[in-house]
Every structure is written in structure tokens, then in C-alpha cells.
XYZ file of N, CA, C and O in Angstrom:
588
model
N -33.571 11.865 6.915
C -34.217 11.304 8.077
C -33.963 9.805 8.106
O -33.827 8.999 7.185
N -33.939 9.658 9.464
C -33.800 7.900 9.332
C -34.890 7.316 10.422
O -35.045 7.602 11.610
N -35.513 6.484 9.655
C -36.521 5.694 10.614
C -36.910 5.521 12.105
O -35.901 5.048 12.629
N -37.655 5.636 12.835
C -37.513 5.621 14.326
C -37.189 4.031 14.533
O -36.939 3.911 15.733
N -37.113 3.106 14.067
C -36.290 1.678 14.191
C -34.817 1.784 13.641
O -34.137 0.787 13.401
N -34.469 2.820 13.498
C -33.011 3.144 13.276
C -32.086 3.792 13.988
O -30.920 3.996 13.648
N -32.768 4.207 15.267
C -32.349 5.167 16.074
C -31.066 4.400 16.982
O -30.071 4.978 17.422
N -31.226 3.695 17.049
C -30.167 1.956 17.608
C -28.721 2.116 16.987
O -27.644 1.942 17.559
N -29.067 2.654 15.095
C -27.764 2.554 14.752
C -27.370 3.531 14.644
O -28.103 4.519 14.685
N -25.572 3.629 14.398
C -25.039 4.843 14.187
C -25.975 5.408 12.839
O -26.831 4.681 12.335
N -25.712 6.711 12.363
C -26.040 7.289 11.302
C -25.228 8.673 11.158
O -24.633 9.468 11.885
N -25.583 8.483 9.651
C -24.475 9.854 8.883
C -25.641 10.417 8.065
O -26.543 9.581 8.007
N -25.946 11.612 7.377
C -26.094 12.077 6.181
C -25.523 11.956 5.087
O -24.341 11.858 4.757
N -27.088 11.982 4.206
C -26.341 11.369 2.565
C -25.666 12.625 2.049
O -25.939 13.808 2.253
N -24.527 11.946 1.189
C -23.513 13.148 0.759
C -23.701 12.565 -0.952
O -23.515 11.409 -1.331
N -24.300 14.258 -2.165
C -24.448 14.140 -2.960
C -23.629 13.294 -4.207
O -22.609 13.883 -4.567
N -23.880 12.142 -4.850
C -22.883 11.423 -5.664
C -22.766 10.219 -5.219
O -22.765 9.268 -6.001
N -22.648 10.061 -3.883
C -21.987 8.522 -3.223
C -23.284 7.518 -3.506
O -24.464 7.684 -3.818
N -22.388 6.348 -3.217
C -22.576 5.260 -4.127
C -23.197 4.207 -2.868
O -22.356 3.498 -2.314
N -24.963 4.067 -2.308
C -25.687 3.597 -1.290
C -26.331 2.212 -1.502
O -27.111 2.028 -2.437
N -26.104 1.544 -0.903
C -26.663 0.586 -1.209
C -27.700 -0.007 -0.122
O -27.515 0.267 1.064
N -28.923 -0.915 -0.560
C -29.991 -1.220 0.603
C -29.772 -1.900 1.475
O -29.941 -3.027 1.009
N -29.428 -2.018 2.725
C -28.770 -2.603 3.835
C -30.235 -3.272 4.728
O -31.430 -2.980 4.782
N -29.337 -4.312 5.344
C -30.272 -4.923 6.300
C -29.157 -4.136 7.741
O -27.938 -3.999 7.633
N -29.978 -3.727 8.979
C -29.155 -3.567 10.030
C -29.135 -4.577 11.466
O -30.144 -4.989 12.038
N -27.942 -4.803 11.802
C -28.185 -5.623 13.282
C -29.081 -5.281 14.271
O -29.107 -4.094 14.597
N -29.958 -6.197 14.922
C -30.706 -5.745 16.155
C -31.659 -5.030 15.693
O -32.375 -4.506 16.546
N -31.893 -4.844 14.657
C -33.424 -3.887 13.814
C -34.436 -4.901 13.218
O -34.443 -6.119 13.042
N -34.974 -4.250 13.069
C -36.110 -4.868 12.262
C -36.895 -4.168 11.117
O -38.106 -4.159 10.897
N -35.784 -3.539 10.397
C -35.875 -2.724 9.570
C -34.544 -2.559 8.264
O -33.386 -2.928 8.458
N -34.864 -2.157 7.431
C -33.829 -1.685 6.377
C -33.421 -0.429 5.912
O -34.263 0.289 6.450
N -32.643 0.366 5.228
C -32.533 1.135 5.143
C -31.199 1.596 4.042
O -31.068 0.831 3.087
N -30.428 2.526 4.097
C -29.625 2.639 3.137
C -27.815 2.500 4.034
O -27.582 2.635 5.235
N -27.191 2.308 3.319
C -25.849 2.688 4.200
C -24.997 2.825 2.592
O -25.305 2.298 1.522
N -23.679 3.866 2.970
C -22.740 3.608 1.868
C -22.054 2.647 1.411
O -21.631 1.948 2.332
N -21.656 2.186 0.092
C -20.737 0.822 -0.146
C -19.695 1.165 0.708
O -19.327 2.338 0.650
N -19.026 0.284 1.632
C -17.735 -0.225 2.032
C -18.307 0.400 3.620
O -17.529 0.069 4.515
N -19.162 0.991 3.971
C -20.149 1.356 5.391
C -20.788 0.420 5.765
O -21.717 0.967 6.358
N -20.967 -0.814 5.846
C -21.860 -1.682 5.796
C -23.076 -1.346 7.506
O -24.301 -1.404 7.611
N -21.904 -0.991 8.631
C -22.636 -0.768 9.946
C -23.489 0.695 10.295
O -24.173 1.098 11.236
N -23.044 1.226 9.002
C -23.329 2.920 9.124
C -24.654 3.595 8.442
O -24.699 4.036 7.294
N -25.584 3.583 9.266
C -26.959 4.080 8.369
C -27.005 5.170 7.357
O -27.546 6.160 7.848
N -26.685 5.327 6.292
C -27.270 6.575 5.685
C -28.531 7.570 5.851
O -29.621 7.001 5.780
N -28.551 8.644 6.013
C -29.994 8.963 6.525
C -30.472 10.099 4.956
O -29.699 10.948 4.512
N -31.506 9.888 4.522
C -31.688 10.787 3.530
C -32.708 11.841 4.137
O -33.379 11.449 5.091
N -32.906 13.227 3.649
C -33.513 14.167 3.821
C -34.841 13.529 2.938
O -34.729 12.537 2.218
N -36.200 14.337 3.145
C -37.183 14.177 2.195
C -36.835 15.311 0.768
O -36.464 16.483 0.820
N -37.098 14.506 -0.366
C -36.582 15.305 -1.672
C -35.255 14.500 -2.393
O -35.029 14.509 -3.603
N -34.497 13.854 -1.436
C -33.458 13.552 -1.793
C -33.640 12.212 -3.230
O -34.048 11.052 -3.294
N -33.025 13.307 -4.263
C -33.149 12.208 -5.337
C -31.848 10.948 -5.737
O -30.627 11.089 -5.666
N -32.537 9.897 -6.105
C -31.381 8.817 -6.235
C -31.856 7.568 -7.803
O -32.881 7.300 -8.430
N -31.252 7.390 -7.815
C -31.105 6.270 -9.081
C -30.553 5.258 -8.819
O -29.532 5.287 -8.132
N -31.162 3.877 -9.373
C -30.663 2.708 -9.119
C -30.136 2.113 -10.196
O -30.692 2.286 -11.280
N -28.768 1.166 -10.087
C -27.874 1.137 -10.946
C -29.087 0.035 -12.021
O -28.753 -0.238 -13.174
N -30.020 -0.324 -11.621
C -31.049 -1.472 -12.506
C -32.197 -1.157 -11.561
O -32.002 -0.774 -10.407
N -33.608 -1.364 -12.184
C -34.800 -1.399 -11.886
C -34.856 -2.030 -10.434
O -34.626 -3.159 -9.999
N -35.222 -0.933 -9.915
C -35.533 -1.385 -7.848
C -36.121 -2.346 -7.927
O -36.866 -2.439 -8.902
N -36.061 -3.557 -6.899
C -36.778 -4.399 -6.328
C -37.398 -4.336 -5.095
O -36.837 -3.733 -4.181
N -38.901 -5.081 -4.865
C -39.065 -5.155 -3.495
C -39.158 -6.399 -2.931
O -39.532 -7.138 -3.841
N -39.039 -6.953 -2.054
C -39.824 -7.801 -1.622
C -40.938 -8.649 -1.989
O -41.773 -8.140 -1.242
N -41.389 -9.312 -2.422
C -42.736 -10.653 -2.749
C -42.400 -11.890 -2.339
O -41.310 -12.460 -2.298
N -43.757 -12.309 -1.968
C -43.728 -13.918 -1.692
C -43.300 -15.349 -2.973
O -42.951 -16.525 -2.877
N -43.579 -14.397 -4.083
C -43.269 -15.405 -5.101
C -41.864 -15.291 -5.504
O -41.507 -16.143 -6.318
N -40.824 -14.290 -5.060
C -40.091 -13.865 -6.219
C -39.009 -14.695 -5.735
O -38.067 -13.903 -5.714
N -38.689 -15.520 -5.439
C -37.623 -16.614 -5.407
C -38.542 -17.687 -5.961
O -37.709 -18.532 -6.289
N -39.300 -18.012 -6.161
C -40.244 -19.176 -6.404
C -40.038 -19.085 -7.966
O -39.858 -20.154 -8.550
N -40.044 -18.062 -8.615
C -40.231 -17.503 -9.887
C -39.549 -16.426 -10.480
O -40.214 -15.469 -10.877
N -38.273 -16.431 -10.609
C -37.300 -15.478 -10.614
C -37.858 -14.658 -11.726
O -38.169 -13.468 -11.670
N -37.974 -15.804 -13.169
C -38.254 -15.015 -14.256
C -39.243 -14.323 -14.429
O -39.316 -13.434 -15.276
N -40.391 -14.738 -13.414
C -41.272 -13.308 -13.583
C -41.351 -12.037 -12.762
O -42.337 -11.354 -12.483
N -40.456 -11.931 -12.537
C -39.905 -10.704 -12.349
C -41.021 -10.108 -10.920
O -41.490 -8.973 -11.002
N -41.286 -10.836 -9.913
C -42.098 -10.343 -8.945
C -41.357 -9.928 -7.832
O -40.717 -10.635 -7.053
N -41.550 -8.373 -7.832
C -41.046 -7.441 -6.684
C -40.654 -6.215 -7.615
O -40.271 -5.196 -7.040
N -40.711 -6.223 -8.905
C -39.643 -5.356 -10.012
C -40.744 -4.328 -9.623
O -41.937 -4.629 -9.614
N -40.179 -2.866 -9.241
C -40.817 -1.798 -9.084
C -41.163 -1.418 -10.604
O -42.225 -0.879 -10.916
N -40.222 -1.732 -11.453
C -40.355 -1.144 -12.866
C -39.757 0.562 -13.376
O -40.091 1.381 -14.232
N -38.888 0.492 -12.479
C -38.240 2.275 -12.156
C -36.653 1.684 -11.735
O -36.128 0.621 -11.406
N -36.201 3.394 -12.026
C -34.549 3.405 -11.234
C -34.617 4.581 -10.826
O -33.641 4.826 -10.117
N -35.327 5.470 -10.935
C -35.172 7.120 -10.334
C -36.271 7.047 -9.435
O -37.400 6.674 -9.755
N -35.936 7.390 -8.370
C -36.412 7.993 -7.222
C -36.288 8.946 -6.504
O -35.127 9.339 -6.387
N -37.402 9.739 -5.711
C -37.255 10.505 -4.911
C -37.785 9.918 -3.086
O -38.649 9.132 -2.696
N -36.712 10.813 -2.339
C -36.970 10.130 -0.732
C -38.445 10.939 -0.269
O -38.781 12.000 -0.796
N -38.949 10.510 0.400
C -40.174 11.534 0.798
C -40.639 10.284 1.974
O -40.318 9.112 1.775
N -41.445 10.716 3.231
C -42.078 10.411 4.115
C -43.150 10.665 3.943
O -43.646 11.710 3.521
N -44.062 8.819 4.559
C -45.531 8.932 4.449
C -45.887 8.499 5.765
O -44.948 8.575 6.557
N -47.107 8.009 6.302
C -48.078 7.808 7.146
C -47.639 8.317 8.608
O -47.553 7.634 9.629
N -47.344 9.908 8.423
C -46.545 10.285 9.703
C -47.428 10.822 11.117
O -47.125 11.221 12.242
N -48.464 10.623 10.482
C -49.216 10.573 11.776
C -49.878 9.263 12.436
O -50.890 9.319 13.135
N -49.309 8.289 12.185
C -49.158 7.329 12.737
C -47.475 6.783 13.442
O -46.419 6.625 12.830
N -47.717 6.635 14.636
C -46.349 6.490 15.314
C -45.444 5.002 15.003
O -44.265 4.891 14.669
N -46.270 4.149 15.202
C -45.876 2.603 14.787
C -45.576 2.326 13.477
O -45.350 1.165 13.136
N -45.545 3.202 12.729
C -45.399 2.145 10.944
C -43.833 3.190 10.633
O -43.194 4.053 11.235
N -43.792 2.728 9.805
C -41.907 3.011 9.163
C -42.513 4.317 8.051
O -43.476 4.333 7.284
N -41.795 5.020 8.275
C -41.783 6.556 7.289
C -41.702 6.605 5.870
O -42.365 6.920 4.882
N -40.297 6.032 6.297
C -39.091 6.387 5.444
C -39.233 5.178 3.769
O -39.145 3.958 3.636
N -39.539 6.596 2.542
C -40.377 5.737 1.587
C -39.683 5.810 0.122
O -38.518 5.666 0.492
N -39.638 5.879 -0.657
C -39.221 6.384 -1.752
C -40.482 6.624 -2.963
O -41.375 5.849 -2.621
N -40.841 7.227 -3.988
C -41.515 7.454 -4.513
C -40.484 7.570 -5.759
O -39.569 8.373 -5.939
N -40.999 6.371 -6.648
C -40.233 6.084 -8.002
C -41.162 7.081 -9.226
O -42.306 7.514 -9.084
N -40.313 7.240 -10.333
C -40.756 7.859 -11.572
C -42.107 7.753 -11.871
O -42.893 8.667 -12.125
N -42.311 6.541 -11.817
C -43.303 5.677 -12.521
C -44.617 5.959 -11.131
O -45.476 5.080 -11.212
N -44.802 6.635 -10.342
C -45.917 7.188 -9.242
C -45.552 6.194 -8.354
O -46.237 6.511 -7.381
N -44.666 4.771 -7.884
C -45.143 3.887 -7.273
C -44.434 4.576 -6.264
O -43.608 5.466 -6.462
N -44.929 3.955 -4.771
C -44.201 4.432 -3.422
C -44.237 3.146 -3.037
O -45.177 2.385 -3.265
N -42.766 2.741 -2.179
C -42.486 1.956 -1.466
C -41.364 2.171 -0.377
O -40.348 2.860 -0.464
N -41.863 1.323 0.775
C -41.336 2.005 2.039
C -39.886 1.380 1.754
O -39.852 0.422 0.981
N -38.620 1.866 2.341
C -37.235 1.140 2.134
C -37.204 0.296 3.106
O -36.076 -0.198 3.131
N -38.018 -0.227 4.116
C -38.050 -1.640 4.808
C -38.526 -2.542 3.301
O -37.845 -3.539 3.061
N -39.251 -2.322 2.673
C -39.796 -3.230 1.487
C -38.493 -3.737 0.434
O -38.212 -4.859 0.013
N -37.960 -2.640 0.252
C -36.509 -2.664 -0.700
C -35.881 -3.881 -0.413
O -36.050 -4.194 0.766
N -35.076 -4.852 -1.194
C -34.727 -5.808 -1.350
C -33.026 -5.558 -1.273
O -32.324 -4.861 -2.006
N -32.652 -6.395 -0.105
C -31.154 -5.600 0.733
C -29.837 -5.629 -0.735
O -30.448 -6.044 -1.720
N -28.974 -5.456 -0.953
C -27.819 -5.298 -2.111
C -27.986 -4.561 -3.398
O -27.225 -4.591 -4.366
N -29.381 -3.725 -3.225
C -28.912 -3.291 -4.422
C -28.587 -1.679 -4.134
O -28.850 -1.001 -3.140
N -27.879 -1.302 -5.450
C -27.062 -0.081 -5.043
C -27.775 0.958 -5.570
O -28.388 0.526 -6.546
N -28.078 2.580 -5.326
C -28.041 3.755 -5.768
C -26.789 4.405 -5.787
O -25.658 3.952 -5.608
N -27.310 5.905 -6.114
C -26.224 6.962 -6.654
C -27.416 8.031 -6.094
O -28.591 8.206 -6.419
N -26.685 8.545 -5.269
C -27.151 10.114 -4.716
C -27.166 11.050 -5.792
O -26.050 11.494 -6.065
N -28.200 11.513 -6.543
C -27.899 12.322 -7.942
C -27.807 13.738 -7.515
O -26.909 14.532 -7.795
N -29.137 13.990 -6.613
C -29.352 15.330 -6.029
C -30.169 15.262 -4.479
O -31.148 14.621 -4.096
N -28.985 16.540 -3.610
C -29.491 16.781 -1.970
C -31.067 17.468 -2.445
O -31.390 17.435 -3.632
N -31.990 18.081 -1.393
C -33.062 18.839 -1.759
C -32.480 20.072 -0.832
O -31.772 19.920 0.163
N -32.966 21.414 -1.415
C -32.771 22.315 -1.328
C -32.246 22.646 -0.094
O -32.984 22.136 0.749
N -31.095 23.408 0.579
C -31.320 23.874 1.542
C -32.323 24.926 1.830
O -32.800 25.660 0.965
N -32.770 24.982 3.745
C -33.398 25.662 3.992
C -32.885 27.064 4.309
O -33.550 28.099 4.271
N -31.657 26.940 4.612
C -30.774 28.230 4.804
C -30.074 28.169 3.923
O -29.749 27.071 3.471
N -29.395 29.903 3.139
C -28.780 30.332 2.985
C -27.914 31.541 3.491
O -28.345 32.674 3.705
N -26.429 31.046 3.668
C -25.866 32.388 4.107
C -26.074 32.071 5.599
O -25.150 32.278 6.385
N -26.857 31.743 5.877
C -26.988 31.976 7.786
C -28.597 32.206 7.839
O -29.253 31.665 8.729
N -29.079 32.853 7.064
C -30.672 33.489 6.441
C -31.604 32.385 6.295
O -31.017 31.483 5.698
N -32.562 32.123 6.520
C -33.640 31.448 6.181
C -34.550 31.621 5.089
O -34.933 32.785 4.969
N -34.999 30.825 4.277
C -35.605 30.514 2.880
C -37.399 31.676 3.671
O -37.864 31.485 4.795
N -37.855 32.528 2.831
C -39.395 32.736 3.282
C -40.298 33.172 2.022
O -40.133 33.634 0.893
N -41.301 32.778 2.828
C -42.671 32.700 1.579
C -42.911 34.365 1.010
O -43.016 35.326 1.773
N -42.947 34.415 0.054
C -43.653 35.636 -0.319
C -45.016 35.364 0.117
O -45.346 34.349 0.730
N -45.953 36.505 -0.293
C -47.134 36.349 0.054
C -48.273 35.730 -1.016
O -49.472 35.496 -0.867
N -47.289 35.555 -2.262
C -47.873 35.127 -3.574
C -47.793 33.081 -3.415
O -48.235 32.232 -4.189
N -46.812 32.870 -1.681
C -46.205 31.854 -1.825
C -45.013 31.073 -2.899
O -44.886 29.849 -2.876
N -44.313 31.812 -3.673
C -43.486 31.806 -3.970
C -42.196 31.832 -2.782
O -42.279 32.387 -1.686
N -41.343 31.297 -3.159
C -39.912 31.159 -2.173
C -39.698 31.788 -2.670
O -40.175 32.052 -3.774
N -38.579 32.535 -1.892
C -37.677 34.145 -1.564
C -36.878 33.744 -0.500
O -37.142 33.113 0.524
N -35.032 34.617 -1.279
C -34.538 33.712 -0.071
C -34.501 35.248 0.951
O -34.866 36.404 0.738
N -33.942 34.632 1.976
C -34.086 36.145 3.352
C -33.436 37.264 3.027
O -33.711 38.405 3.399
N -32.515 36.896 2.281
C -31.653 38.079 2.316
C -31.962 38.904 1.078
O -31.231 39.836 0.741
N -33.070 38.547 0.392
C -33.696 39.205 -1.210
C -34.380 40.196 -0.594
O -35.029 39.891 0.406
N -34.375 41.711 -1.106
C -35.656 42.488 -0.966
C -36.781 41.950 -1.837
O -36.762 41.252 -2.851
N -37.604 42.399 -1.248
C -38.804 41.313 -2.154
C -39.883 41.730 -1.661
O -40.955 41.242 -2.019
């Protein structure tokens, strides 16, 4: 998914492995991901989509140019997962990541140049042509399983 302040730019889907880095975009007012050597091209991640950062994520703070060495904005993580929050609100930005370590931060917060690695897509919902369905135990079953 990509942000409703992203809708302006082109966008692609993330493809498992490639090498993303945190982008600022023209005419937005927002951030987001794009591939190295893509600089104009939004990456859009699914929710689930896991990624790793080549060094401990940064965000954004008021001090952290003031005070490099103390390290203000350091999420304190490199593995993340993509997931969307406050979606029943229309005005605020979705699109979030949720690091190892429990912290969530929105990728407008993310601090633009630094790079991930797409480790893992999240599940498809289809297989085969078939759709993924609940048992009644709620367990997943895919469509085409007797079950």
C-alpha cells in the first residue's frame, strides 16, 4: 500500500530481495520508500511485508543534528515489519513500520537515505486462482484443500 499523499506519484510493488531506500517525493508532503537507482518511483509495500535495515533505523528529532552523538532519532532496531495504523481516521498517514524491538513508526517519520532489503512478501491471498479460507476452527485452509 502506498499512502493517500502518494497517490500524485508513480508507484510499483515491492519485489522480494531489492535493495529500498527512504525517499523524500516531489510535490508531497510525505516520505516513503522507492528502489536504489528509482529515485522518482514509489515503492508500495503490502501490510506484513518484512524488511531490514542495512544499520539501526532512524527517525526524525529535533535534537538530532544538534547532537549527533547522542544518537536522537535511533529507533534501536533493523528488522521490521510494514503494517497500517490509525485507519479510521482519513487525514493522518497509514503507512507504518513496526520494528523488532515493539516500536512503530510512521515512514513519513523515517529519516530520507537510508536503505533496506525486502527479506520477505506476506502471504498471498490466492493460490492457483483459489482463494485462502477460514476453517471454522479459524485456522487458514487453502481453497483448493478438502478440509
Amino acid at each position: 500500500m502506498c499512502d493517500y499523499s502518494l497517490h500524485c506519484v508513480e508507484s510499483r510493488a515491492a519485489r522480494s530481495g531489492e535493495l529500498l531506500i527512504t525517499s523524500e517525493f516531489p510535490n508531497t508532503v510525505t516520505r516513503g520508500f522507492s528502489a536504489v537507482g528509482e529515485s522518482g518511483i514509489a515503492v508500495c509495500l503490502s501490510p506484513g511485508t518484512e524488511l531490514v535495515f542495512s544499520e539501526d533505523a532512524v527517525s526524525d528529532h529535533p535534537f538530532a543534528e544538534l547532537f549527533p552523538s547522542m544518537r536522537f532519532g535511533s529507533i534501536g532496531a533493523r528488522l521490521a515489519r510494514f503494517r497500517q495504523i490509525n485507519q479510521e481516521l482519513s487525514d493522518r498517514h497509514h503507512d507504518a513500520l513496526e520494528f523488532a524491538n515493539g516500536r512503530i513508526v510512521t515512514l513519513t517519520r523515517l529519516r530520507p537515505g537510508q536503505t533496506a532489503t525486502v527479506l520477505q512478501l506476506p502471504a498471498q491471498r490466492e493460490i492457483g486462482g483459489k482463494p485462502l479460507t477460514q476453517s471454522r476452527t479459524g485456522a487458514r485452509q487453502f481453497g483448493c484443500c478438502p478440509g
